[in-house]
């Protein structure tokens, strides 16, 4: 690289945290080493703000962060810098297109999680990721005007891939339609994507995108891979994600972010002995 790295933006689930959705001591220590070197660090995630706050508290992140893939940019003190809801008419049309498909339905609005069921292992996982319990409902229409994210959940890969194709074909020019995990299909506002999200975060940190490193593991991270000067994929991520990254680190259960910080990012923090 011809330019030094001045800031790092990391995805959370499948990247910064392990399979149990916990920060490991090794990762915390590596982030501390990064910041001791004068490199800014922040996070971007498909999670709502409520789910990002425990991570921000543990790492002492006081700068801008991106929830809902960057659709909501906020600070730990509660300041919201920008927020993009899905168009209400689009939400209504989306539910019509999905129809009676055998998928669970989650709607995130007002930093609350509304779900068609509170049963299943993905619900248990999302309780941790969202840092809250779901509000069970079968009528999502009162939320259509303020939805930040809609997620369709299924453990049938073919079904969810087919649903992705249908939804993307119908609304891909008006919304961000992407899988944040193989079993989650997320729909957010058009501007709520990690490419635009990391651009906003870089601006808030006053760092050019060319001097930004990003780390992620899933398809929704590709948009930020395309924008940042340095992109790093997690070792357990899908091959199509790893192939799009500049570097690949270890998996999230093997302190992959810590490895990336120590072996890829920190060596690129300085050019000709200068951090300028």
Tab-separated table of C-alpha atoms in Angstrom:
chain	number	residue	atom	x	y	z
A	1	UNK	CA	0.000	0.000	0.000
A	2	UNK	CA	1.129	3.512	-0.710
A	3	UNK	CA	-0.813	5.115	2.147
A	4	UNK	CA	-0.822	4.329	5.865
A	5	UNK	CA	-3.913	3.078	7.687
A	6	UNK	CA	-5.427	5.629	10.056
A	7	UNK	CA	-8.696	3.954	11.065
A	8	UNK	CA	-10.361	0.539	11.225
A	9	UNK	CA	-14.058	-0.311	10.924
A	10	UNK	CA	-15.114	-3.820	11.948
A	11	UNK	CA	-18.274	-5.813	11.454
A	12	UNK	CA	-19.542	-7.374	14.695
A	13	UNK	CA	-21.241	-10.780	14.345
A	14	UNK	CA	-19.010	-13.394	12.746
A	15	UNK	CA	-16.121	-10.939	12.933
A	16	UNK	CA	-15.393	-9.001	16.110
A	17	UNK	CA	-17.193	-11.427	18.432
A	18	UNK	CA	-16.866	-15.207	18.647
A	19	UNK	CA	-19.543	-17.807	17.998
A	20	UNK	CA	-21.016	-17.153	21.447
A	21	UNK	CA	-21.238	-13.456	20.466
A	22	UNK	CA	-18.648	-12.509	23.058
A	23	UNK	CA	-15.583	-10.299	22.818
A	24	UNK	CA	-12.513	-12.335	23.693
A	25	UNK	CA	-9.679	-10.962	25.861
A	26	UNK	CA	-7.362	-11.343	22.876
A	27	UNK	CA	-9.544	-9.176	20.664
A	28	UNK	CA	-9.980	-6.517	23.350
A	29	UNK	CA	-6.223	-6.374	23.883
A	30	UNK	CA	-5.579	-6.091	20.144
A	31	UNK	CA	-8.017	-3.193	19.791
A	32	UNK	CA	-6.207	-1.503	22.697
A	33	UNK	CA	-2.879	-1.972	20.874
A	34	UNK	CA	-4.362	-0.481	17.736
A	35	UNK	CA	-5.594	2.616	19.526
A	36	UNK	CA	-2.317	2.946	21.417
A	37	UNK	CA	-0.720	3.257	17.989
A	38	UNK	CA	-3.004	6.212	17.234
A	39	UNK	CA	-5.392	4.305	14.955
A	40	UNK	CA	-9.125	4.963	15.334
A	41	UNK	CA	-11.423	1.948	15.722
A	42	UNK	CA	-15.186	1.670	15.388
A	43	UNK	CA	-17.899	-0.800	14.400
A	44	UNK	CA	-20.641	-1.231	11.827
A	45	UNK	CA	-23.283	-3.941	12.035
A	46	UNK	CA	-26.678	-5.181	10.946
A	47	UNK	CA	-27.527	-5.047	14.668
A	48	UNK	CA	-29.770	-2.340	16.131
A	49	UNK	CA	-28.260	0.302	18.403
A	50	UNK	CA	-29.308	-1.649	21.493
A	51	UNK	CA	-27.220	-4.613	20.377
A	52	UNK	CA	-24.143	-2.517	19.668
A	53	UNK	CA	-24.058	-0.724	22.992
A	54	UNK	CA	-22.532	-3.609	25.024
A	55	UNK	CA	-19.698	-3.823	22.487
A	56	UNK	CA	-19.217	-0.044	22.552
A	57	UNK	CA	-19.176	-0.066	26.350
A	58	UNK	CA	-16.682	-2.922	26.563
A	59	UNK	CA	-14.312	-1.268	24.089
A	60	UNK	CA	-14.949	2.313	25.191
A	61	UNK	CA	-16.049	3.440	21.729
A	62	UNK	CA	-17.168	7.069	21.896
A	63	UNK	CA	-16.960	7.944	18.195
A	64	UNK	CA	-19.544	7.362	15.470
A	65	UNK	CA	-20.831	3.805	14.927
A	66	UNK	CA	-23.137	2.339	12.294
A	67	UNK	CA	-26.231	0.278	13.154
A	68	UNK	CA	-28.501	-1.377	10.563
A	69	UNK	CA	-25.575	-1.682	8.116
A	70	UNK	CA	-24.929	2.047	8.465
A	71	UNK	CA	-28.545	3.144	8.141
A	72	UNK	CA	-28.306	4.694	11.612
A	73	UNK	CA	-25.062	6.436	12.545
A	74	UNK	CA	-24.892	7.252	16.245
A	75	UNK	CA	-22.632	7.745	19.251
A	76	UNK	CA	-22.570	5.930	22.573
A	77	UNK	CA	-23.953	9.016	24.340
A	78	UNK	CA	-27.188	8.560	22.354
A	79	UNK	CA	-26.543	11.193	19.681
A	80	UNK	CA	-27.999	10.094	16.328
A	81	UNK	CA	-26.061	11.619	13.437
A	82	UNK	CA	-28.283	10.216	10.677
A	83	UNK	CA	-31.067	7.690	10.272
A	84	UNK	CA	-32.629	6.106	7.174
A	85	UNK	CA	-35.982	4.324	7.415
A	86	UNK	CA	-37.338	2.038	4.703
A	87	UNK	CA	-40.010	3.735	2.568
A	88	UNK	CA	-43.433	2.860	4.094
A	89	UNK	CA	-44.952	1.937	0.714
A	90	UNK	CA	-42.003	-0.328	0.045
A	91	UNK	CA	-42.470	-2.106	3.383
A	92	UNK	CA	-46.101	-2.835	2.536
A	93	UNK	CA	-45.176	-4.082	-0.935
A	94	UNK	CA	-42.370	-6.205	0.514
A	95	UNK	CA	-44.741	-8.074	2.815
A	96	UNK	CA	-47.047	-8.671	-0.146
A	97	UNK	CA	-44.233	-10.148	-2.235
A	98	UNK	CA	-43.106	-12.434	0.587
A	99	UNK	CA	-46.701	-13.476	1.143
A	100	UNK	CA	-47.137	-16.793	2.932
A	101	UNK	CA	-43.541	-17.943	2.501
A	102	UNK	CA	-42.549	-20.169	5.470
A	103	UNK	CA	-40.107	-17.705	7.031
A	104	UNK	CA	-40.061	-15.935	10.366
A	105	UNK	CA	-40.520	-12.174	10.137
A	106	UNK	CA	-38.670	-9.591	12.201
A	107	UNK	CA	-39.138	-5.836	12.050
A	108	UNK	CA	-36.812	-3.409	13.838
A	109	UNK	CA	-38.317	-0.018	14.618
A	110	UNK	CA	-37.795	2.567	17.369
A	111	UNK	CA	-34.785	0.479	18.466
A	112	UNK	CA	-37.163	-2.357	19.357
A	113	UNK	CA	-37.379	-5.839	17.867
A	114	UNK	CA	-40.782	-7.100	16.722
A	115	UNK	CA	-41.038	-10.766	15.715
A	116	UNK	CA	-43.619	-13.231	14.446
A	117	UNK	CA	-42.442	-15.744	17.051
A	118	UNK	CA	-40.263	-15.851	20.145
A	119	UNK	CA	-39.303	-19.493	19.575
A	120	UNK	CA	-36.305	-21.054	17.820
A	121	UNK	CA	-32.517	-20.961	18.119
A	122	UNK	CA	-32.186	-17.872	15.916
A	123	UNK	CA	-34.443	-16.005	18.323
A	124	UNK	CA	-32.181	-17.055	21.188
A	125	UNK	CA	-29.152	-15.785	19.258
A	126	UNK	CA	-30.848	-12.512	18.354
A	127	UNK	CA	-31.712	-11.885	21.999
A	128	UNK	CA	-27.967	-11.613	22.554
A	129	UNK	CA	-27.230	-9.705	19.341
A	130	UNK	CA	-30.043	-7.196	19.910
A	131	UNK	CA	-29.613	-7.073	23.684
A	132	UNK	CA	-33.380	-7.292	24.126
A	133	UNK	CA	-36.341	-9.666	23.947
A	134	UNK	CA	-38.702	-9.693	20.954
A	135	UNK	CA	-42.161	-8.200	20.989
A	136	UNK	CA	-44.317	-10.893	19.390
A	137	UNK	CA	-46.894	-9.733	16.869
A	138	UNK	CA	-48.640	-10.963	13.741
A	139	UNK	CA	-49.576	-7.464	12.602
A	140	UNK	CA	-46.601	-5.390	11.542
A	141	UNK	CA	-48.611	-2.694	9.751
A	142	UNK	CA	-48.315	-0.112	12.600
A	143	UNK	CA	-44.534	-0.252	12.065
A	144	UNK	CA	-44.519	0.345	8.312
A	145	UNK	CA	-43.765	4.050	8.653
A	146	UNK	CA	-40.672	3.710	10.826
A	147	UNK	CA	-38.971	0.403	9.999
A	148	UNK	CA	-35.167	0.458	10.136
A	149	UNK	CA	-34.682	-3.159	9.106
A	150	UNK	CA	-36.804	-6.133	8.118
A	151	UNK	CA	-35.334	-9.614	8.421
A	152	UNK	CA	-36.720	-12.860	7.045
A	153	UNK	CA	-35.383	-15.946	8.803
A	154	UNK	CA	-35.096	-19.497	7.497
A	155	UNK	CA	-32.743	-22.461	7.789
A	156	UNK	CA	-33.678	-23.540	4.255
A	157	UNK	CA	-30.848	-22.082	2.130
A	158	UNK	CA	-32.606	-22.661	-1.187
A	159	UNK	CA	-35.820	-21.072	0.035
A	160	UNK	CA	-34.043	-18.002	1.389
A	161	UNK	CA	-31.883	-17.657	-1.741
A	162	UNK	CA	-35.006	-17.772	-3.891
A	163	UNK	CA	-36.676	-15.200	-1.674
A	164	UNK	CA	-33.586	-13.001	-1.936
A	165	UNK	CA	-33.795	-13.134	-5.731
A	166	UNK	CA	-37.497	-12.250	-5.743
A	167	UNK	CA	-37.134	-9.383	-3.286
A	168	UNK	CA	-34.005	-8.029	-4.955
A	169	UNK	CA	-35.634	-8.135	-8.381
A	170	UNK	CA	-38.701	-6.305	-7.076
A	171	UNK	CA	-37.036	-3.740	-4.802
A	172	UNK	CA	-33.277	-3.776	-5.406
A	173	UNK	CA	-33.361	-0.289	-6.901
A	174	UNK	CA	-35.184	1.144	-3.863
A	175	UNK	CA	-33.735	-0.788	-0.929
A	176	UNK	CA	-30.648	-2.670	0.217
A	177	UNK	CA	-31.418	-6.386	-0.005
A	178	UNK	CA	-28.656	-8.634	1.315
A	179	UNK	CA	-28.002	-11.663	3.508
A	180	UNK	CA	-26.188	-10.756	6.725
A	181	UNK	CA	-25.997	-14.491	7.510
A	182	UNK	CA	-26.916	-17.518	5.425
A	183	UNK	CA	-30.153	-17.780	7.400
A	184	UNK	CA	-31.012	-14.029	7.504
A	185	UNK	CA	-32.322	-11.967	4.602
A	186	UNK	CA	-32.143	-8.281	5.542
A	187	UNK	CA	-33.918	-5.384	3.887
A	188	UNK	CA	-32.909	-1.850	4.822
A	189	UNK	CA	-33.202	1.573	3.208
A	190	UNK	CA	-31.260	2.105	0.004
A	191	UNK	CA	-28.746	4.320	1.841
A	192	UNK	CA	-28.477	1.779	4.670
A	193	UNK	CA	-25.624	-0.272	3.282
A	194	UNK	CA	-22.110	-0.781	4.588
A	195	UNK	CA	-20.519	1.006	1.650
A	196	UNK	CA	-22.293	4.284	2.361
A	197	UNK	CA	-22.061	3.505	6.077
A	198	UNK	CA	-18.264	3.303	6.187
A	199	UNK	CA	-18.069	6.460	4.075
A	200	UNK	CA	-20.059	8.277	6.763
A	201	UNK	CA	-17.912	6.803	9.525
A	202	UNK	CA	-14.699	7.743	7.712
A	203	UNK	CA	-15.996	11.289	7.320
A	204	UNK	CA	-16.868	11.448	11.033
A	205	UNK	CA	-13.330	10.311	11.877
A	206	UNK	CA	-11.890	12.712	9.282
A	207	UNK	CA	-10.083	9.835	7.574
A	208	UNK	CA	-9.955	9.348	3.777
A	209	UNK	CA	-11.452	6.051	2.611
A	210	UNK	CA	-8.092	5.167	1.078
A	211	UNK	CA	-6.628	5.102	4.599
A	212	UNK	CA	-9.440	3.045	6.099
A	213	UNK	CA	-9.240	-0.712	6.831
A	214	UNK	CA	-12.429	-2.772	7.120
A	215	UNK	CA	-13.006	-6.302	8.419
A	216	UNK	CA	-16.057	-8.489	7.727
A	217	UNK	CA	-17.336	-11.956	6.958
A	218	UNK	CA	-20.595	-11.904	4.996
A	219	UNK	CA	-22.191	-10.644	1.780
A	220	UNK	CA	-23.400	-7.441	3.423
A	221	UNK	CA	-19.743	-6.550	4.081
A	222	UNK	CA	-18.810	-6.540	0.389
A	223	UNK	CA	-20.068	-2.981	-0.094
A	224	UNK	CA	-17.532	-1.716	2.440
A	225	UNK	CA	-14.799	-3.909	0.955
A	226	UNK	CA	-15.344	-2.008	-2.291
A	227	UNK	CA	-14.991	1.415	-0.641
A	228	UNK	CA	-12.103	1.047	1.806
A	229	UNK	CA	-8.399	1.175	1.071
A	230	UNK	CA	-7.793	-2.146	2.839
A	231	UNK	CA	-10.292	-5.012	3.149
A	232	UNK	CA	-9.932	-8.101	5.320
A	233	UNK	CA	-12.248	-11.140	5.321
A	234	UNK	CA	-12.679	-13.573	8.164
A	235	UNK	CA	-11.371	-17.071	7.579
A	236	UNK	CA	-14.692	-18.808	8.216
A	237	UNK	CA	-16.611	-16.568	5.794
A	238	UNK	CA	-18.019	-17.787	2.467
A	239	UNK	CA	-15.444	-18.205	-0.288
A	240	UNK	CA	-17.116	-15.545	-2.438
A	241	UNK	CA	-16.540	-13.033	0.376
A	242	UNK	CA	-12.947	-14.127	0.984
A	243	UNK	CA	-12.177	-13.822	-2.724
A	244	UNK	CA	-13.323	-10.183	-2.744
A	245	UNK	CA	-11.064	-9.128	0.139
A	246	UNK	CA	-7.498	-7.916	-0.071
A	247	UNK	CA	-6.505	-10.171	2.827
A	248	UNK	CA	-7.945	-13.112	4.780
A	249	UNK	CA	-7.414	-13.567	8.507
A	250	UNK	CA	-8.277	-16.384	10.923
A	251	UNK	CA	-11.859	-17.190	11.857
A	252	UNK	CA	-13.846	-15.346	14.506
A	253	UNK	CA	-13.433	-18.272	16.939
A	254	UNK	CA	-9.644	-18.008	16.533
A	255	UNK	CA	-9.254	-14.285	17.332
A	256	UNK	CA	-9.174	-13.418	13.637
A	257	UNK	CA	-9.599	-9.692	14.267
A	258	UNK	CA	-6.660	-9.707	16.683
A	259	UNK	CA	-4.552	-11.534	14.091
A	260	UNK	CA	-5.561	-9.017	11.426
A	261	UNK	CA	-4.670	-6.083	13.680
A	262	UNK	CA	-1.248	-7.473	14.575
A	263	UNK	CA	-0.164	-8.954	11.243
A	264	UNK	CA	-1.978	-6.918	8.580
A	265	UNK	CA	-3.086	-3.543	9.935
A	266	UNK	CA	-0.428	-2.411	12.407
A	267	UNK	CA	2.411	-3.075	9.945
A	268	UNK	CA	0.575	-0.750	7.536
A	269	UNK	CA	-0.049	2.063	9.997
A	270	UNK	CA	3.104	3.917	9.018
A	271	UNK	CA	4.714	4.846	5.736
A	272	UNK	CA	8.414	5.759	5.688
A	273	UNK	CA	8.354	6.003	9.484
A	274	UNK	CA	5.527	8.537	9.658
A	275	UNK	CA	1.908	8.256	10.787
A	276	UNK	CA	0.926	11.369	8.811
